[in-house]
């Protein structure tokens, strides 16, 4: 089996064998729009098969596996949003890693980017543990939720424009469902900064007429239902950024400390 069948006991699996499966972009739009709860939405996200190239890739990776994880079972499905159901802070990245979220079934879990992210979230009081290694490890986010514009691991970490468009309704609906509680949105990287903008608009946020440029520590005042919300830019804790020193642990801690203070 090149993926974990829904409802077979994987820790935190939101789906069951009866969860409806999106097979094309129209299905994604319909199933996302008709999801009334996060539980329903994440279940549907986690079984989506609307992008043939991504389905083939994620399942091939799960079948072949990296040598270091050769004895492990890979999730091999879309990685749903995860965290607090009533978050004050919403974090968005790009897409799951082939041997990270695609292996563990939880976003930013089991890869080096996640090591940096969760360690910082723990130091700043937003995660229960400093590590996030697998779906049943006891990790828990505090007042925080993580989502992604693309839910499947893409080849070369580069989803196509069509794949981004197809996946958009999943994130847009999730942003809308949590909007009443969110006071801070953190975009990890320039792509997340661009991708979250239309999702915020779709969810009913009041936004500036033009999109400000992305940068680490960039702050944009937006609002939801008349309540102030802050959009923060944060360099992605990718290996390229952490190895070169473009992102340091202190930079992440400062950013998430700022997010926590704004979210009160």
Coordinates of C-alpha atoms in Angstrom, one line a residue:
X1 CA 0.0 0.0 0.0
X2 CA 1.4 3.4 -1.0
X3 CA -0.7 5.4 1.4
X4 CA -2.5 4.9 4.7
X5 CA -6.2 4.1 4.1
X6 CA -8.5 6.4 6.0
X7 CA -9.9 5.1 9.3
X8 CA -7.3 2.4 9.8
X9 CA -5.9 3.7 13.0
X10 CA -3.3 6.3 12.1
X11 CA -2.9 8.7 15.0
X12 CA -4.9 11.8 14.4
X13 CA -6.4 10.6 11.1
X14 CA -9.5 12.9 10.6
X15 CA -11.1 10.7 7.9
X16 CA -13.1 7.5 7.8
X17 CA -13.7 5.1 4.9
X18 CA -17.0 7.1 4.3
X19 CA -15.3 10.5 3.9
X20 CA -16.1 11.9 0.4
X21 CA -13.1 12.1 -1.9
X22 CA -12.5 15.1 -4.3
X23 CA -11.5 13.8 -7.7
X24 CA -11.3 17.1 -9.6
X25 CA -11.2 20.9 -9.0
X26 CA -15.0 21.1 -9.0
X27 CA -15.2 18.5 -6.3
X28 CA -12.7 20.4 -4.2
X29 CA -14.8 23.6 -4.5
X30 CA -18.0 21.8 -3.6
X31 CA -16.7 19.7 -0.7
X32 CA -14.8 22.6 0.8
X33 CA -17.7 25.0 0.6
X34 CA -20.1 22.4 2.2
X35 CA -17.7 21.7 5.1
X36 CA -19.4 23.2 8.2
X37 CA -16.8 22.3 10.8
X38 CA -13.0 21.9 10.9
X39 CA -13.4 18.2 11.6
X40 CA -15.4 17.7 8.4
X41 CA -13.1 19.9 6.4
X42 CA -9.8 18.3 7.5
X43 CA -11.2 14.9 6.9
X44 CA -12.0 15.8 3.3
X45 CA -8.7 17.6 2.8
X46 CA -6.9 14.4 3.9
X47 CA -8.3 12.1 1.2
X48 CA -8.3 14.5 -1.8
X49 CA -7.2 13.1 -5.2
X50 CA -7.9 16.1 -7.4
X51 CA -4.3 16.6 -8.7
X52 CA -3.1 13.5 -10.6
X53 CA 0.6 14.6 -10.6
X54 CA 0.6 15.2 -6.9
X55 CA -1.2 12.0 -6.1
X56 CA 1.3 10.0 -8.2
X57 CA 4.3 11.7 -6.6
X58 CA 3.2 11.5 -3.0
X59 CA 2.3 7.8 -3.3
X60 CA 5.5 7.0 -5.2
X61 CA 7.5 8.6 -2.4
X62 CA 5.5 6.6 0.2
X63 CA 6.1 3.4 -1.7
X64 CA 9.9 3.8 -2.4
X65 CA 10.7 5.7 0.9
X66 CA 14.0 7.2 1.9
X67 CA 16.6 4.8 3.2
X68 CA 16.6 6.4 6.6
X69 CA 12.9 5.7 6.9
X70 CA 12.8 2.4 4.9
X71 CA 11.1 0.5 7.7
X72 CA 8.4 3.1 8.3
X73 CA 4.9 3.3 6.9
X74 CA 4.4 6.6 5.1
X75 CA 1.1 8.6 5.4
X76 CA 1.1 9.2 1.6
X77 CA -2.0 11.4 1.6
X78 CA -2.7 15.1 1.7
X79 CA -1.7 16.7 5.0
X80 CA -4.6 18.5 6.6
X81 CA -4.5 21.7 8.7
X82 CA -3.6 21.0 12.3
X83 CA -3.6 22.7 15.7
X84 CA -6.0 24.6 18.0
X85 CA -9.6 24.6 16.7
X86 CA -10.0 28.2 18.0
X87 CA -6.6 29.7 17.2
X88 CA -5.5 33.2 18.0
X89 CA -2.5 32.7 15.7
X90 CA -2.7 31.1 12.3
X91 CA 0.5 30.0 10.6
X92 CA 0.7 29.2 6.9
X93 CA 3.6 27.7 5.0
X94 CA 3.9 26.3 1.4
X95 CA 3.4 22.5 1.2
X96 CA 4.3 19.3 3.0
X97 CA 7.8 17.8 2.6
X98 CA 8.1 14.5 0.8
X99 CA 9.7 12.8 3.7
X100 CA 8.3 15.1 6.4
X101 CA 4.5 15.6 6.4
X102 CA 4.0 13.1 3.6
X103 CA 5.6 10.6 5.9
X104 CA 4.2 11.6 9.3
X105 CA 0.8 12.8 8.3
X106 CA 1.2 16.1 10.2
X107 CA 2.2 19.4 8.8
X108 CA 5.8 20.5 9.5
X109 CA 6.4 17.2 11.3
X110 CA 9.5 15.0 10.8
X111 CA 11.7 17.4 8.8
X112 CA 14.4 20.0 9.5
X113 CA 12.1 23.0 8.9
X114 CA 9.7 21.6 11.5
X115 CA 12.5 21.0 13.9
X116 CA 13.3 24.8 13.8
X117 CA 9.6 25.8 13.8
X118 CA 8.4 23.7 16.7
X119 CA 11.4 24.4 18.8
X120 CA 10.7 28.1 18.5
X121 CA 7.0 27.7 19.1
X122 CA 7.8 25.8 22.3
X123 CA 10.2 28.4 23.5
X124 CA 7.6 31.1 23.0
X125 CA 4.8 29.2 24.7
X126 CA 2.9 28.2 21.5
X127 CA 3.7 24.4 21.5
X128 CA 3.6 21.8 24.2
X129 CA 6.8 20.2 23.2
X130 CA 10.0 21.3 21.5
X131 CA 10.0 18.5 19.0
X132 CA 7.4 17.2 16.5
X133 CA 8.5 13.8 15.1
X134 CA 5.4 11.8 14.4
X135 CA 1.6 12.0 14.6
X136 CA 1.3 10.2 17.9
X137 CA 4.1 12.0 19.8
X138 CA 1.9 14.0 22.1
X139 CA 2.7 17.4 20.5
X140 CA 0.0 20.0 20.8
X141 CA -0.2 23.6 19.6
X142 CA -1.4 26.3 22.0
X143 CA -3.7 29.0 20.6
X144 CA -2.1 28.3 17.2
X145 CA -3.0 26.5 14.0
X146 CA -0.9 25.6 10.9
X147 CA -2.3 25.4 7.4
X148 CA -0.8 25.2 3.9
X149 CA -1.8 26.5 0.5
X150 CA -0.9 23.1 -1.0
X151 CA -1.7 19.9 0.9
X152 CA 0.4 17.4 -1.0
X153 CA 4.1 17.1 -1.3
X154 CA 5.0 18.4 -4.8
X155 CA 7.9 17.2 -6.9
X156 CA 11.0 19.4 -6.3
X157 CA 8.8 21.4 -3.8
X158 CA 7.2 23.2 -6.7
X159 CA 3.5 22.9 -7.2
X160 CA 2.2 24.1 -10.6
X161 CA -0.1 27.1 -10.8
X162 CA -3.0 24.7 -11.6
X163 CA -2.3 22.6 -8.5
X164 CA -2.2 25.8 -6.3
X165 CA -5.5 26.9 -7.8
X166 CA -7.1 23.5 -7.3
X167 CA -6.0 23.3 -3.7
X168 CA -7.0 26.9 -2.8
X169 CA -10.6 26.2 -1.7
X170 CA -9.3 23.9 1.1
X171 CA -7.2 26.7 2.7
X172 CA -9.7 29.4 2.0
X173 CA -12.5 27.5 3.8
X174 CA -10.2 26.7 6.7
X175 CA -9.2 30.4 7.0
X176 CA -12.9 31.3 7.0
X177 CA -13.8 28.8 9.7
X178 CA -11.2 30.0 12.2
X179 CA -11.4 33.7 11.3
X180 CA -13.6 34.7 14.3
X181 CA -10.8 33.7 16.8
X182 CA -7.7 34.7 14.8
X183 CA -5.8 37.9 15.8
X184 CA -2.5 37.2 14.0
X185 CA -1.6 35.5 10.7
X186 CA 2.0 34.5 10.2
X187 CA 3.2 33.8 6.6
X188 CA 6.3 31.6 6.4
X189 CA 8.0 32.7 3.3
X190 CA 7.2 34.8 0.3
X191 CA 5.0 32.2 -1.4
X192 CA 2.8 31.9 1.7
X193 CA 2.6 35.7 1.9
X194 CA 1.2 35.7 -1.6
X195 CA -1.0 32.7 -1.2
X196 CA -2.7 33.7 2.1
X197 CA -3.8 37.1 0.7
X198 CA -6.6 35.8 -1.6
X199 CA -7.6 33.3 1.2
X200 CA -8.0 36.2 3.6
X201 CA -10.0 38.2 1.1
X202 CA -12.2 35.1 0.4
X203 CA -12.8 34.8 4.2
X204 CA -14.1 38.3 4.4
X205 CA -11.0 40.1 5.9
X206 CA -10.7 43.9 5.2
X207 CA -7.3 44.2 3.4
X208 CA -5.2 47.1 2.1
X209 CA -5.9 48.0 -1.5
X210 CA -2.4 46.8 -2.5
X211 CA -0.4 43.9 -1.2
X212 CA 2.7 45.2 0.8
X213 CA 6.0 43.5 0.0
X214 CA 7.1 40.4 1.9
X215 CA 9.9 40.6 4.4
X216 CA 10.9 39.1 7.7
X217 CA 9.1 41.0 10.4
X218 CA 6.8 42.8 8.0
X219 CA 3.5 43.8 9.6
X220 CA 0.3 44.6 7.9
X221 CA -2.9 45.7 9.7
X222 CA -6.0 44.0 8.5
X223 CA -9.3 43.3 10.1
X224 CA -12.1 40.7 10.4
X225 CA -15.6 41.8 11.2
X226 CA -14.2 45.1 12.5
X227 CA -11.7 43.5 14.8
X228 CA -8.0 44.3 14.2
X229 CA -5.8 41.5 13.0
X230 CA -2.1 41.6 12.1
X231 CA -0.4 39.8 9.2
X232 CA 3.3 39.1 9.9
X233 CA 5.9 38.0 7.5
X234 CA 8.5 35.4 8.6
X235 CA 11.4 33.9 6.6
X236 CA 10.7 30.2 6.1
X237 CA 12.9 28.0 8.4
X238 CA 14.1 26.0 5.4
X239 CA 17.5 24.3 5.5
X240 CA 18.8 26.8 2.9
X241 CA 17.8 29.7 5.2
X242 CA 18.9 28.2 8.5
X243 CA 22.2 26.9 7.1
X244 CA 23.1 30.3 5.6
X245 CA 22.1 32.2 8.7
X246 CA 19.3 34.1 6.9
X247 CA 17.1 32.7 9.7
X248 CA 18.3 32.3 13.2
X249 CA 16.6 30.8 16.3
X250 CA 16.5 34.3 17.8
X251 CA 14.8 35.7 14.7
X252 CA 12.1 33.1 14.9
X253 CA 11.7 33.5 18.7
X254 CA 11.4 37.3 18.3
X255 CA 8.8 36.9 15.6
X256 CA 6.6 34.4 17.5
X257 CA 7.0 36.4 20.7
X258 CA 5.6 39.3 18.8
X259 CA 2.8 37.2 17.4
X260 CA 1.9 36.0 20.8
X261 CA 1.9 39.5 22.3
X262 CA -0.4 40.8 19.4
X263 CA -2.7 37.8 19.8
X264 CA -3.7 38.6 23.5

